[in-house]
Tab-separated table of C-alpha atoms and ligand atoms in Angstrom:
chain	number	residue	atom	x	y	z
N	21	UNK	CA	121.797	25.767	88.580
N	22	UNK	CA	119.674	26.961	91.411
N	23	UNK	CA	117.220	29.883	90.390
N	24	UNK	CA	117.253	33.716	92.606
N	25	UNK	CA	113.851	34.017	91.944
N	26	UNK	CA	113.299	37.959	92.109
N	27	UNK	CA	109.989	37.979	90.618
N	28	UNK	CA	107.838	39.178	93.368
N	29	UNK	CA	107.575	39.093	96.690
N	30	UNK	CA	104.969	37.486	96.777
N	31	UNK	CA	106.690	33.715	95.693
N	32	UNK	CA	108.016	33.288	99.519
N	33	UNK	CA	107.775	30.065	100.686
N	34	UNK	CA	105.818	29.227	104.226
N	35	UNK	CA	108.752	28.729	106.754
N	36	UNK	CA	108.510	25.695	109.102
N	37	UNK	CA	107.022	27.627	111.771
N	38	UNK	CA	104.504	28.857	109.679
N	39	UNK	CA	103.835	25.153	108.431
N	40	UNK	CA	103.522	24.188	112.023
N	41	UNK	CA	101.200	26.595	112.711
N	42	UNK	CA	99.068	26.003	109.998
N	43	UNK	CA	98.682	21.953	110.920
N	44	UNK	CA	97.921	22.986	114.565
N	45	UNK	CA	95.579	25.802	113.769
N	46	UNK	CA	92.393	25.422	115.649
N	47	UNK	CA	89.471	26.422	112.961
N	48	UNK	CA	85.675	26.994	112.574
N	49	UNK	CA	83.445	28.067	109.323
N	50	UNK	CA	84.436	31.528	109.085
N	51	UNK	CA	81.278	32.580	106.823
N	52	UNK	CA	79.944	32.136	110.650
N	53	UNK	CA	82.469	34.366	111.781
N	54	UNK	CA	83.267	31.069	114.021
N	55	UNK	CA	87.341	30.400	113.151
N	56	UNK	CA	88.840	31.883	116.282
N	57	UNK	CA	91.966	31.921	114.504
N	58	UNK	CA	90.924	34.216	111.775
N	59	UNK	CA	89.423	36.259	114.299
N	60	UNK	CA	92.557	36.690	116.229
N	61	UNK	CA	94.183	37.507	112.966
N	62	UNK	CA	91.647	39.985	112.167
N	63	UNK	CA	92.160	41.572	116.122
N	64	UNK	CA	95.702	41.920	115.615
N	65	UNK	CA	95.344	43.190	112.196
N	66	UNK	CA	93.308	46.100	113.142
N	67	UNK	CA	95.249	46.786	115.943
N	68	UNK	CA	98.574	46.679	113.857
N	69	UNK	CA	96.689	49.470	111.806
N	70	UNK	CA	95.128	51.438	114.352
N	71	UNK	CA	91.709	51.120	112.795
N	72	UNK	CA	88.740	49.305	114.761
N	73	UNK	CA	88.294	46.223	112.546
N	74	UNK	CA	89.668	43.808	109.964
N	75	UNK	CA	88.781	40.987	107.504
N	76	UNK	CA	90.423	38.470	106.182
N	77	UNK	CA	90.273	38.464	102.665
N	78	UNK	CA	92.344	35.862	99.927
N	79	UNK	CA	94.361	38.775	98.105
N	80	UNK	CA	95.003	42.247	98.274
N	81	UNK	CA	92.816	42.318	94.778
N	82	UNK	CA	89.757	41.131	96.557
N	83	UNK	CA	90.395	43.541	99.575
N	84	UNK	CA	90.612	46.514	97.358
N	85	UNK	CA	87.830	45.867	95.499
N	86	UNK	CA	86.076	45.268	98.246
N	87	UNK	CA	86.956	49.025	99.005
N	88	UNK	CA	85.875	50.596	96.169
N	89	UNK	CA	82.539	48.656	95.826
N	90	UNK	CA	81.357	49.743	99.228
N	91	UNK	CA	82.888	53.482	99.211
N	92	UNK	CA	81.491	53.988	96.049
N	93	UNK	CA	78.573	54.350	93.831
N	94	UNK	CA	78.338	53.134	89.973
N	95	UNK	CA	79.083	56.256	87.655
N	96	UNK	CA	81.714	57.563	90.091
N	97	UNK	CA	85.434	58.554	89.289
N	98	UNK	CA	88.210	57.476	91.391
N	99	UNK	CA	90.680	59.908	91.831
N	100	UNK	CA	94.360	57.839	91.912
N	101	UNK	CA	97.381	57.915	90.321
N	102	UNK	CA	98.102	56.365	87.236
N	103	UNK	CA	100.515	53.834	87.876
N	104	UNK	CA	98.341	52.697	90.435
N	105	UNK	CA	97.668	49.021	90.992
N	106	UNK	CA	93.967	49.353	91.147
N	107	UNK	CA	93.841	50.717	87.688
N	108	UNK	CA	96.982	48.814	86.124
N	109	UNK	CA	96.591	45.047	87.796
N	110	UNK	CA	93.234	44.500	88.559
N	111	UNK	CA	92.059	43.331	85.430
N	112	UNK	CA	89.891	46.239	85.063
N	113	UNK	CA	87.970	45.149	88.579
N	114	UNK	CA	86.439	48.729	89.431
N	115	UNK	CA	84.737	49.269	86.152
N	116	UNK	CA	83.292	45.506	85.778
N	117	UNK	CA	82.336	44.927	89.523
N	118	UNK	CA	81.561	48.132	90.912
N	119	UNK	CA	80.774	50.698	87.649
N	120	UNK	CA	83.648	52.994	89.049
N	121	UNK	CA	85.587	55.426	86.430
N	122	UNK	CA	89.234	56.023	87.553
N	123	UNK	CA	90.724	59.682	87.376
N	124	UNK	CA	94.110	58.709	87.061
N	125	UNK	CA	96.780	61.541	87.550
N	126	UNK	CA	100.138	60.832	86.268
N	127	UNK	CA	102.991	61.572	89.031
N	128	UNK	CA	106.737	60.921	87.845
N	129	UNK	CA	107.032	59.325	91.521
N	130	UNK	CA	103.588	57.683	92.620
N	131	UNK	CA	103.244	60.493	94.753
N	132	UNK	CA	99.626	61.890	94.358
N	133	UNK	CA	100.535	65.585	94.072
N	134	UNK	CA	97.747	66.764	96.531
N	135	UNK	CA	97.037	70.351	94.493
N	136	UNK	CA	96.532	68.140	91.812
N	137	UNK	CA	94.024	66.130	93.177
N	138	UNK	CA	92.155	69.033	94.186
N	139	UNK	CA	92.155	70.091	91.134
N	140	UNK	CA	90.964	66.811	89.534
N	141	UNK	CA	87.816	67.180	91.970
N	142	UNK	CA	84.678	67.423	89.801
N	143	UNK	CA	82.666	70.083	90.111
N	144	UNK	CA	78.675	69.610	91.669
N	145	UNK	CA	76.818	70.016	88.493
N	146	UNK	CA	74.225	67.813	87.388
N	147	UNK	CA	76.382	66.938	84.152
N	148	UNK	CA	79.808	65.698	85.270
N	149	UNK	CA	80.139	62.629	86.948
N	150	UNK	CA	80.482	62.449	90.670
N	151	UNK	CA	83.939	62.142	91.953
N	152	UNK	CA	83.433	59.665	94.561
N	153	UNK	CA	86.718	58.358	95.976
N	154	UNK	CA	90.721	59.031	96.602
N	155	UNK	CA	92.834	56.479	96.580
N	156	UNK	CA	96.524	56.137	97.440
N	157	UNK	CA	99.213	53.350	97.054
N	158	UNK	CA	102.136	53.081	99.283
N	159	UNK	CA	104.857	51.907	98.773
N	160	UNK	CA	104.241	52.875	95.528
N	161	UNK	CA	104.615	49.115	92.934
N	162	UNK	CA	104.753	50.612	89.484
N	163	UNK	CA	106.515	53.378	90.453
N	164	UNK	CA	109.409	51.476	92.501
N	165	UNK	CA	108.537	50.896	95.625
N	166	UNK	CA	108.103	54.358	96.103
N	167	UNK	CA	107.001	55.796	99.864
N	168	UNK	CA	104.826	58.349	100.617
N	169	UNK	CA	105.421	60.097	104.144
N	170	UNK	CA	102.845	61.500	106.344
N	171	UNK	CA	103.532	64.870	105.958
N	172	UNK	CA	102.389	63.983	101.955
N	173	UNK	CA	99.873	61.730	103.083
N	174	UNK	CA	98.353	64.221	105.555
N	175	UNK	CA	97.741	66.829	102.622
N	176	UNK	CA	96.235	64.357	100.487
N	177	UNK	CA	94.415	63.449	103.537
N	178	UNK	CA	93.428	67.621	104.099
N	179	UNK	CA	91.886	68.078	100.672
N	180	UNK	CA	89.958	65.122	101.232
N	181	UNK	CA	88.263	66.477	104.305
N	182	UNK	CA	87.367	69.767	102.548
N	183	UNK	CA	84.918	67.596	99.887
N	184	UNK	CA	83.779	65.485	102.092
N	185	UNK	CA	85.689	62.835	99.951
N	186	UNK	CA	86.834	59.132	101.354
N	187	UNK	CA	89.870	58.250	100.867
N	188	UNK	CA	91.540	54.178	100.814
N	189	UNK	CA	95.139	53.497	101.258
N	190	UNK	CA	96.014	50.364	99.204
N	191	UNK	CA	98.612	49.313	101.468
N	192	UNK	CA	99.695	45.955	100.067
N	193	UNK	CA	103.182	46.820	100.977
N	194	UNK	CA	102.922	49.058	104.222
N	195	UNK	CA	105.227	47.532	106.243
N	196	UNK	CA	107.400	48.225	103.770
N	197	UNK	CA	106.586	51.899	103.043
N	198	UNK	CA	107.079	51.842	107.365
N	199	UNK	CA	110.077	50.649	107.463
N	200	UNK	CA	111.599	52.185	105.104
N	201	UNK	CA	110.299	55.810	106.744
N	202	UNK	CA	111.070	54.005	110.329
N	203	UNK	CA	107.380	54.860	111.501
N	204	UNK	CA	104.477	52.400	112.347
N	205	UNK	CA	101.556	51.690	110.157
N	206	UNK	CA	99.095	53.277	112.225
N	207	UNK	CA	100.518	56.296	111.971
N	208	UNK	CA	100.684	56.370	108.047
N	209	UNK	CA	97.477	54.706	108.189
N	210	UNK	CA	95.929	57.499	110.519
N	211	UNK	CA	92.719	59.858	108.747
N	212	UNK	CA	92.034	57.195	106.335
N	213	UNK	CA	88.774	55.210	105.837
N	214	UNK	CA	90.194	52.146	104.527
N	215	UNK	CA	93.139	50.141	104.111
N	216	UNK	CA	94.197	47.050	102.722
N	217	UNK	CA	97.930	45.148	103.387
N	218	UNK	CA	99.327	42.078	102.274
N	219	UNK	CA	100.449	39.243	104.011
N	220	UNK	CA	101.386	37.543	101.010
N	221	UNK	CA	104.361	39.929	100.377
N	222	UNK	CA	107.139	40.916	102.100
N	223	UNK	CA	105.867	39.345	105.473
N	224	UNK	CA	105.961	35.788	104.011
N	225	UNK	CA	102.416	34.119	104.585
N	226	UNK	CA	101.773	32.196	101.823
N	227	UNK	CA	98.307	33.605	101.151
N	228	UNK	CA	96.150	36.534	102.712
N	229	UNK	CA	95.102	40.233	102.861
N	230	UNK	CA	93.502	42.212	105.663
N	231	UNK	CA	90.870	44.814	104.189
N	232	UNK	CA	90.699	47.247	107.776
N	233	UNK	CA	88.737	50.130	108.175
N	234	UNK	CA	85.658	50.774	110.711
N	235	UNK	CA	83.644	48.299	112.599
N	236	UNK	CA	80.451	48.991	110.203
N	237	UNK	CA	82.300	49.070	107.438
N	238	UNK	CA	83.819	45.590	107.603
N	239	UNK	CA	80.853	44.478	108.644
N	240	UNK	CA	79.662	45.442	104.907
N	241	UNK	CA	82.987	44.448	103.837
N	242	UNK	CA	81.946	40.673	104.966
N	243	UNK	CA	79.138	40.826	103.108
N	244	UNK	CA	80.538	42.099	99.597
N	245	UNK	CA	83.376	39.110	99.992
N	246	UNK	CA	80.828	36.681	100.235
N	247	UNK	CA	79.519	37.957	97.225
N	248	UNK	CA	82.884	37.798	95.444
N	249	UNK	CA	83.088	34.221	96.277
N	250	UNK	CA	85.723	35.025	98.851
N	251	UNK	CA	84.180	33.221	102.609
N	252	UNK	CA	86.945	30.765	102.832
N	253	UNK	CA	85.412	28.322	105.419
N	254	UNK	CA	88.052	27.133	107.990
N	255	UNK	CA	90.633	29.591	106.685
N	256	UNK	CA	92.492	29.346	110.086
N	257	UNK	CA	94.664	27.337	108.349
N	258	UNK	CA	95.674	29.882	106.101
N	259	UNK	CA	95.282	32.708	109.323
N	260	UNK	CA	97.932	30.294	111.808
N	261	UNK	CA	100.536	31.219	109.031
N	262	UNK	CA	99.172	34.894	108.613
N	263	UNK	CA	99.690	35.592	112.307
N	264	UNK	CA	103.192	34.430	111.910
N	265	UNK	CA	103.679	36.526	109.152
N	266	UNK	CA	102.406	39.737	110.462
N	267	UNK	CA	104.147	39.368	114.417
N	268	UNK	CA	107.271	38.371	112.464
N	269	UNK	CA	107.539	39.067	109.232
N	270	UNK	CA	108.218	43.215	109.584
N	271	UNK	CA	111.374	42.539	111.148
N	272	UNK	CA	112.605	40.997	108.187
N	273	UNK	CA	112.145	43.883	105.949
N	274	UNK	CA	115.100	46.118	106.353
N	275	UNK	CA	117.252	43.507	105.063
N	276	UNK	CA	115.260	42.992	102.183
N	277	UNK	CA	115.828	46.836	102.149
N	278	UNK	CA	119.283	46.828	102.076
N	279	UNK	CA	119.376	44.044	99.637
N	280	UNK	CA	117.645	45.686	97.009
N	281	UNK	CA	120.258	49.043	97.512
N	282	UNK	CA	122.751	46.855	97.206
N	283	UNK	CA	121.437	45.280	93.806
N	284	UNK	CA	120.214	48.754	92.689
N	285	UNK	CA	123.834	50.440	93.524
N	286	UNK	CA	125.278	47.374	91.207
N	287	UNK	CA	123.249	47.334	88.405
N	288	UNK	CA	123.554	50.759	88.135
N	289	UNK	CA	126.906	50.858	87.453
N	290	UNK	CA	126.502	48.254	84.338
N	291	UNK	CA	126.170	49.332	80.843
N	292	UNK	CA	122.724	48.958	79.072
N	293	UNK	CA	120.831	49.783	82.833
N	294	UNK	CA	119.201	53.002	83.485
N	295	UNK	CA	118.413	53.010	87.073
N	296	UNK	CA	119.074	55.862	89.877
N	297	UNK	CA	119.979	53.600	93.160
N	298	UNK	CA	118.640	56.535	95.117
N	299	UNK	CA	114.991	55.986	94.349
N	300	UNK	CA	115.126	52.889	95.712
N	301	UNK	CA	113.584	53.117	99.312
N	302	UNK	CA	112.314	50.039	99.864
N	303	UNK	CA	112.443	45.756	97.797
N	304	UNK	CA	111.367	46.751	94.877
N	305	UNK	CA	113.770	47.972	91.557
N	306	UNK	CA	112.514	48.994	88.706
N	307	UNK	CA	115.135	49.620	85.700
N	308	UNK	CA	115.021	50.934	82.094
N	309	UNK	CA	117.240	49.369	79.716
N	310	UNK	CA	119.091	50.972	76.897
N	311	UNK	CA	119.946	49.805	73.387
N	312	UNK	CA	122.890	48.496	74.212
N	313	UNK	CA	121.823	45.614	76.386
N	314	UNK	CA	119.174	43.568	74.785
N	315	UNK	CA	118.064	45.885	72.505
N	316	UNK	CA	116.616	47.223	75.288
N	317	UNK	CA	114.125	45.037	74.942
N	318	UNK	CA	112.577	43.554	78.266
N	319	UNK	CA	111.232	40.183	77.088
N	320	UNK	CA	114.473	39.942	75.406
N	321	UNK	CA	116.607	40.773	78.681
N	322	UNK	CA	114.195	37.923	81.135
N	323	UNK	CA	114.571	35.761	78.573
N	324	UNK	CA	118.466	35.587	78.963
N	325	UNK	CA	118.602	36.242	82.741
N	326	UNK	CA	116.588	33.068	83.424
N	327	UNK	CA	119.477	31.623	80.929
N	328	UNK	CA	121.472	32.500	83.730
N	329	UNK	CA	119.126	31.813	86.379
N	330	UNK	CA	117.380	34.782	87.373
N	331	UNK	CA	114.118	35.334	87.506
N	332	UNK	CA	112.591	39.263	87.088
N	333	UNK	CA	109.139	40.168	85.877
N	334	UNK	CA	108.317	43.238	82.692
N	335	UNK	CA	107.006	46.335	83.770
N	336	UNK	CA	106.705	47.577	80.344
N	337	UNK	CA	108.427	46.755	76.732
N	338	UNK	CA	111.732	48.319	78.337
N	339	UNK	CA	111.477	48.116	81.898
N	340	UNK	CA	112.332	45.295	83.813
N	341	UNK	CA	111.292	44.924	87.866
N	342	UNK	CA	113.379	42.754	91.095
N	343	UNK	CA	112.203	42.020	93.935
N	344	UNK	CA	113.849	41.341	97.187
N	345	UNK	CA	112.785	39.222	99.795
N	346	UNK	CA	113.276	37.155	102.904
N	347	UNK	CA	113.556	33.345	100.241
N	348	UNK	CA	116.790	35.506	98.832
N	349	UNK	CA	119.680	35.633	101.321
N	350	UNK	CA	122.651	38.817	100.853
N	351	UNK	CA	124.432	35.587	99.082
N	352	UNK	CA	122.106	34.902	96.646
N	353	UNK	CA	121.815	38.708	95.807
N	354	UNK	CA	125.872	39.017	95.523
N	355	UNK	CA	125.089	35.960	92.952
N	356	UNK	CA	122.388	37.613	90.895
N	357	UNK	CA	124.771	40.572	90.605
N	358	UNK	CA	127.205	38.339	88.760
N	359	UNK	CA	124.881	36.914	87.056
N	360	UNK	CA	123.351	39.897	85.599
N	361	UNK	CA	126.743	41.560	84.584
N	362	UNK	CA	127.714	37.949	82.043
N	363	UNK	CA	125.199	39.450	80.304
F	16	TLP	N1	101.064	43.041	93.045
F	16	TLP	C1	101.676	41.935	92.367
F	16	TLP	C2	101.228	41.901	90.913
F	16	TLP	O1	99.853	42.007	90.824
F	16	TLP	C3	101.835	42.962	90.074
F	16	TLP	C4	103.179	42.049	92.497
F	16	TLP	O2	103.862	41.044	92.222
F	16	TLP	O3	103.658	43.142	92.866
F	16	TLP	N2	98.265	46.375	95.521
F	16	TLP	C5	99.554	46.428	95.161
F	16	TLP	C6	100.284	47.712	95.285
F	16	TLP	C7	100.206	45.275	94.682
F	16	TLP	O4	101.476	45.367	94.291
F	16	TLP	C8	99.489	44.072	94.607
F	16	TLP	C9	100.125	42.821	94.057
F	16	TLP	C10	98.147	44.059	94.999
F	16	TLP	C11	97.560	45.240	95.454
F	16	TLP	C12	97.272	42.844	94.866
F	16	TLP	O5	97.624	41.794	95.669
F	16	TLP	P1	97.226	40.279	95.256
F	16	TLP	O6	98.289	39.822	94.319
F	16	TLP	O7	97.243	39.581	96.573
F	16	TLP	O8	95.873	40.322	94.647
């Protein structure tokens, strides 16, 4: 039986174009900033974004922590939300690599409710800790591939300003959050000092993140990755499928779109699944499940869906996460439906 594999987005294959691109790719040691195709990739990733300069960096882990170790200084809190993936996935990166304290907000959404974050701002007094950073995710992982528009993003964006606050956008899945609000990155990306996207996700390359922001920043930003262990030589290889992935790959994503509606209208409608289809905006669905499937026990509920062949990953004891993406056809969704429901 052949597998859906709705793990993550991020277990796409590289397409033959992509593979062809990478054996072709003309590359240089890019610690010497000499691979001219990581450069181009860098060009067009800045451009995509609207912001003056990019860098290649191996995942959207490294390029956010990248982020936060040159916005911020050690002893500072980062205001974010709590479902965040900085605070939730990244093995605890902020506190052991750059000293940083998170401020994490709880949102029912992973909308950063902007009155909020004011409010979470620390008073200057010599005996509270600085707060030193904002940081917003969108789409939104934890919370479902939630998007935040600009009007939101513009207030978070306003209070910002008034403290003299940066702010990073971890944008692993922006092309996402853009499609889904049928506006370009560089408009949601607009006001802020940093951002990092995937091109390991929904756009298909096999590995990669761009970490964009201002030319002086990135020129830090090369610096810091070097000292993460992340200059990566003749990574042009890796860039020839990047560049693929980024001209090509948003195109793809309103299917994936629709493909995840279509799974979320489905499973809602089976017993045991707690899921409301309209929340999901974008490839990602996140469900709770109830006693009366499983136990509602998560582990319990992969367990027998890979019987079955399907492949989700937990999100917590009871919630269970799919995502679509362009390796899983409209077919092979249609399948996992009927898969799901034998159980
Ligand atoms: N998320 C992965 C896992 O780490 C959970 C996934 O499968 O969704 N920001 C956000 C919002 C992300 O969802 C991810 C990856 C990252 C950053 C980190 O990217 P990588 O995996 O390239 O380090």
């Amino acid at each position: 039986m052949d597998l859906i594999d709705l793990r993550s987005d991020t277990v796409t294959k590289p397409d033959a174009e992509m593979r062809r691109a990478m054996a072709e790719a003309e590359v240089g040691d890019d610690v010497f900033s000499e691979d001219p195709t990581v450069n181009r990739l860098e060009e067009e990733a800045a451009a995509a974004v609207g912001m003056e300069a990019a860098l290649f960096v191996p995942s959207g882990t490294m390029g956010n922590q990248i982020a936060l170790h040159l916005h911020a200084r050690p002893g500072g809190e980062v205001i974010c939300d709590a479902r965040c993936h900085i605070v939730n996935y990244e093995i605890g990166g902020m506190a052991a690599l750059s000293g940083l304290l998170p401020r994490a907000l709880p949102s029912p959404d992973g909308l950063l409710d902007p009155a909020a974050v004011e409010a979470a701002i620390a008073p200057d007094v010599s005996y509270r800790a600085r707060t030193v950073l904002i940081e917003v995710e969108n789409s939104h992982m934890m919370a479902g591939g939630t998007v935040n528009d600009r009007p939101h993003l513009e207030a978070i964006l306003a209070v910002a300003r008034r403290h003299r606050l940066p702010v990073h956008f971890d944008g692993a899945r922006v092309f996402n959050a853009a499609a889904a609000l049928g506006v370009s990155v560089a408009s949601l990306a607009a006001g802020f000092d940093s951002l990092n996207f995937c091109l390991s996700k929904g756009l298909g390359a096999p590995v990669g993140s761009l970490l964009c922001g201002s030319r002086a920043f990135i020129t830090e930003g090369r610096r810091v990755r070097k000292m993460l262990g992340g200059g990566m030589r003749q990574a042009g290889i890796l860039a020839a499928a990047g560049l693929i992935a980024l001209r090509k790959g948003p195109a793809q994503l309103p299917e994936d779109h629709e493909n995840a509606a279509r799974l979320a209208r489905a499973l809602a409608g089976m017993k045991g699944i707690d899921l409301d289809p309209a929340s999901v905006r974008t490839n990602i669905v996140i469900f709770r499940l109830t006693p009366e499937l499983c136990g509602g026990s998560a582990m319990e509920f992969l367990v027998r869906a890979k019987e079955v062949g399907v492949l989700a990953v937990p999100m917590s004891q009871e919630k269970v996460r799919f995502i679509t993406h362009r390796d899983v056809s409209r077919g092979q969704i249609e399948e996992a439906i009927e898969r799901v429901a034998r159980l």
